């Protein structure tokens, strides 16, 4: 059974700092891993999708890496801004096509 | 572009009542999903459908039934609502091959009193 863990559960950092969010999964037989952002009371916004054959993906100030063999992914946010404050969710797509989420990391960027 | 559409957006039910959450996607996707989200719990998969006429249990299927009558629509039914089913429900869809991204509806806020 696939289990997805995100550490830390919550994080507060001053504006301008670089930060790393972590995601780990127990079953490495995955198709892909995806990072989402969720603002309070809102739906999910897709940030980055990494295929199982890829090592990383970049979009603007965001960089996501994937080490499938060790069951780990990181989301790196450069030069954080108050607008980055949100909950960040990691999701893995299993070989049976089910998509399993972690519990998320609540990020607060201090102005 | 409508994408994934869920109805209703808000609903209050009494314990024991039944209701159906409707979901439709216009992207011709094969795979569809129902999730629930509770505070601090992320999204938990309730049911999954790989194609029309097929469904499979997810992480938390108890108390729910689903129906995938055609490729577009995937409904979630609560036969006898319980306060523990108070949650935000998200429907999602995705295309195969399985390397593609998943698209979400805007969510349905359900309160069982």
mmCIF file of C-alpha atoms in Angstrom, chain B residues 4-72:
data_model
loop_
_atom_site.group_PDB
_atom_site.id
_atom_site.type_symbol
_atom_site.label_atom_id
_atom_site.label_comp_id
_atom_site.label_asym_id
_atom_site.label_seq_id
_atom_site.Cartn_x
_atom_site.Cartn_y
_atom_site.Cartn_z
ATOM 1 C CA UNK B 4 -14.132 19.242 -14.309
ATOM 2 C CA UNK B 5 -17.503 20.400 -12.990
ATOM 3 C CA UNK B 6 -18.907 19.365 -9.607
ATOM 4 C CA UNK B 7 -22.375 19.932 -8.206
ATOM 5 C CA UNK B 8 -23.557 20.970 -5.711
ATOM 6 C CA UNK B 9 -20.915 23.340 -4.361
ATOM 7 C CA UNK B 10 -22.460 23.481 -0.881
ATOM 8 C CA UNK B 11 -24.866 21.105 0.850
ATOM 9 C CA UNK B 12 -26.155 20.578 4.373
ATOM 10 C CA UNK B 13 -27.613 17.173 5.176
ATOM 11 C CA UNK B 14 -29.244 15.671 8.206
ATOM 12 C CA UNK B 15 -27.835 12.425 9.602
ATOM 13 C CA UNK B 16 -29.328 9.507 7.741
ATOM 14 C CA UNK B 17 -30.265 11.434 4.611
ATOM 15 C CA UNK B 18 -28.909 10.406 1.238
ATOM 16 C CA UNK B 19 -27.466 12.478 -1.551
ATOM 17 C CA UNK B 20 -25.422 12.243 -4.723
ATOM 18 C CA UNK B 21 -22.503 14.420 -5.707
ATOM 19 C CA UNK B 22 -22.263 14.839 -9.451
ATOM 20 C CA UNK B 23 -19.077 15.197 -11.443
ATOM 21 C CA UNK B 24 -18.600 15.686 -15.169
ATOM 22 C CA UNK B 25 -15.527 16.290 -17.289
ATOM 23 C CA UNK B 26 -15.367 17.492 -20.871
ATOM 24 C CA UNK B 27 -11.766 16.499 -21.640
ATOM 25 C CA UNK B 28 -12.544 12.954 -22.825
ATOM 26 C CA UNK B 29 -10.491 11.486 -19.970
ATOM 27 C CA UNK B 30 -10.620 7.815 -19.086
ATOM 28 C CA UNK B 31 -9.612 8.033 -15.424
ATOM 29 C CA UNK B 32 -11.777 9.742 -12.829
ATOM 30 C CA UNK B 33 -11.394 10.057 -9.057
ATOM 31 C CA UNK B 34 -13.278 11.085 -5.941
ATOM 32 C CA UNK B 35 -11.347 12.461 -2.959
ATOM 33 C CA UNK B 36 -12.285 13.879 0.414
ATOM 34 C CA UNK B 37 -10.262 16.483 2.263
ATOM 35 C CA UNK B 38 -10.389 17.002 6.012
ATOM 36 C CA UNK B 39 -8.323 19.511 7.991
ATOM 37 C CA UNK B 40 -4.701 18.401 8.245
ATOM 38 C CA UNK B 41 -5.358 15.196 6.292
ATOM 39 C CA UNK B 42 -4.485 16.100 2.726
ATOM 40 C CA UNK B 43 -6.673 14.426 0.095
ATOM 41 C CA UNK B 44 -7.763 10.836 0.602
ATOM 42 C CA UNK B 45 -8.937 8.722 -2.313
ATOM 43 C CA UNK B 46 -12.491 7.395 -1.915
ATOM 44 C CA UNK B 47 -13.057 5.683 -5.271
ATOM 45 C CA UNK B 48 -11.394 5.517 -8.643
ATOM 46 C CA UNK B 49 -12.670 4.682 -12.125
ATOM 47 C CA UNK B 50 -10.319 3.646 -14.920
ATOM 48 C CA UNK B 51 -13.001 3.706 -17.609
ATOM 49 C CA UNK B 52 -16.728 3.648 -18.226
ATOM 50 C CA UNK B 53 -18.357 0.879 -16.235
ATOM 51 C CA UNK B 54 -15.376 0.156 -13.959
ATOM 52 C CA UNK B 55 -14.748 1.335 -10.408
ATOM 53 C CA UNK B 56 -12.263 0.475 -7.677
ATOM 54 C CA UNK B 57 -12.010 1.272 -3.986
ATOM 55 C CA UNK B 58 -9.514 3.801 -2.731
ATOM 56 C CA UNK B 59 -8.233 4.517 0.772
ATOM 57 C CA UNK B 60 -11.541 5.427 2.469
ATOM 58 C CA UNK B 61 -14.484 3.842 0.559
ATOM 59 C CA UNK B 62 -16.735 2.917 3.501
ATOM 60 C CA UNK B 63 -20.088 4.716 3.485
ATOM 61 C CA UNK B 64 -19.884 5.661 -0.188
ATOM 62 C CA UNK B 65 -20.978 4.261 -3.529
ATOM 63 C CA UNK B 66 -20.023 5.435 -6.991
ATOM 64 C CA UNK B 67 -21.343 5.133 -10.485
ATOM 65 C CA UNK B 68 -19.538 5.609 -13.790
ATOM 66 C CA UNK B 69 -22.360 5.370 -16.304
ATOM 67 C CA UNK B 70 -20.477 6.989 -19.175
ATOM 68 C CA UNK B 71 -17.091 8.433 -19.945
ATOM 69 C CA UNK B 72 -18.002 11.975 -18.892
#
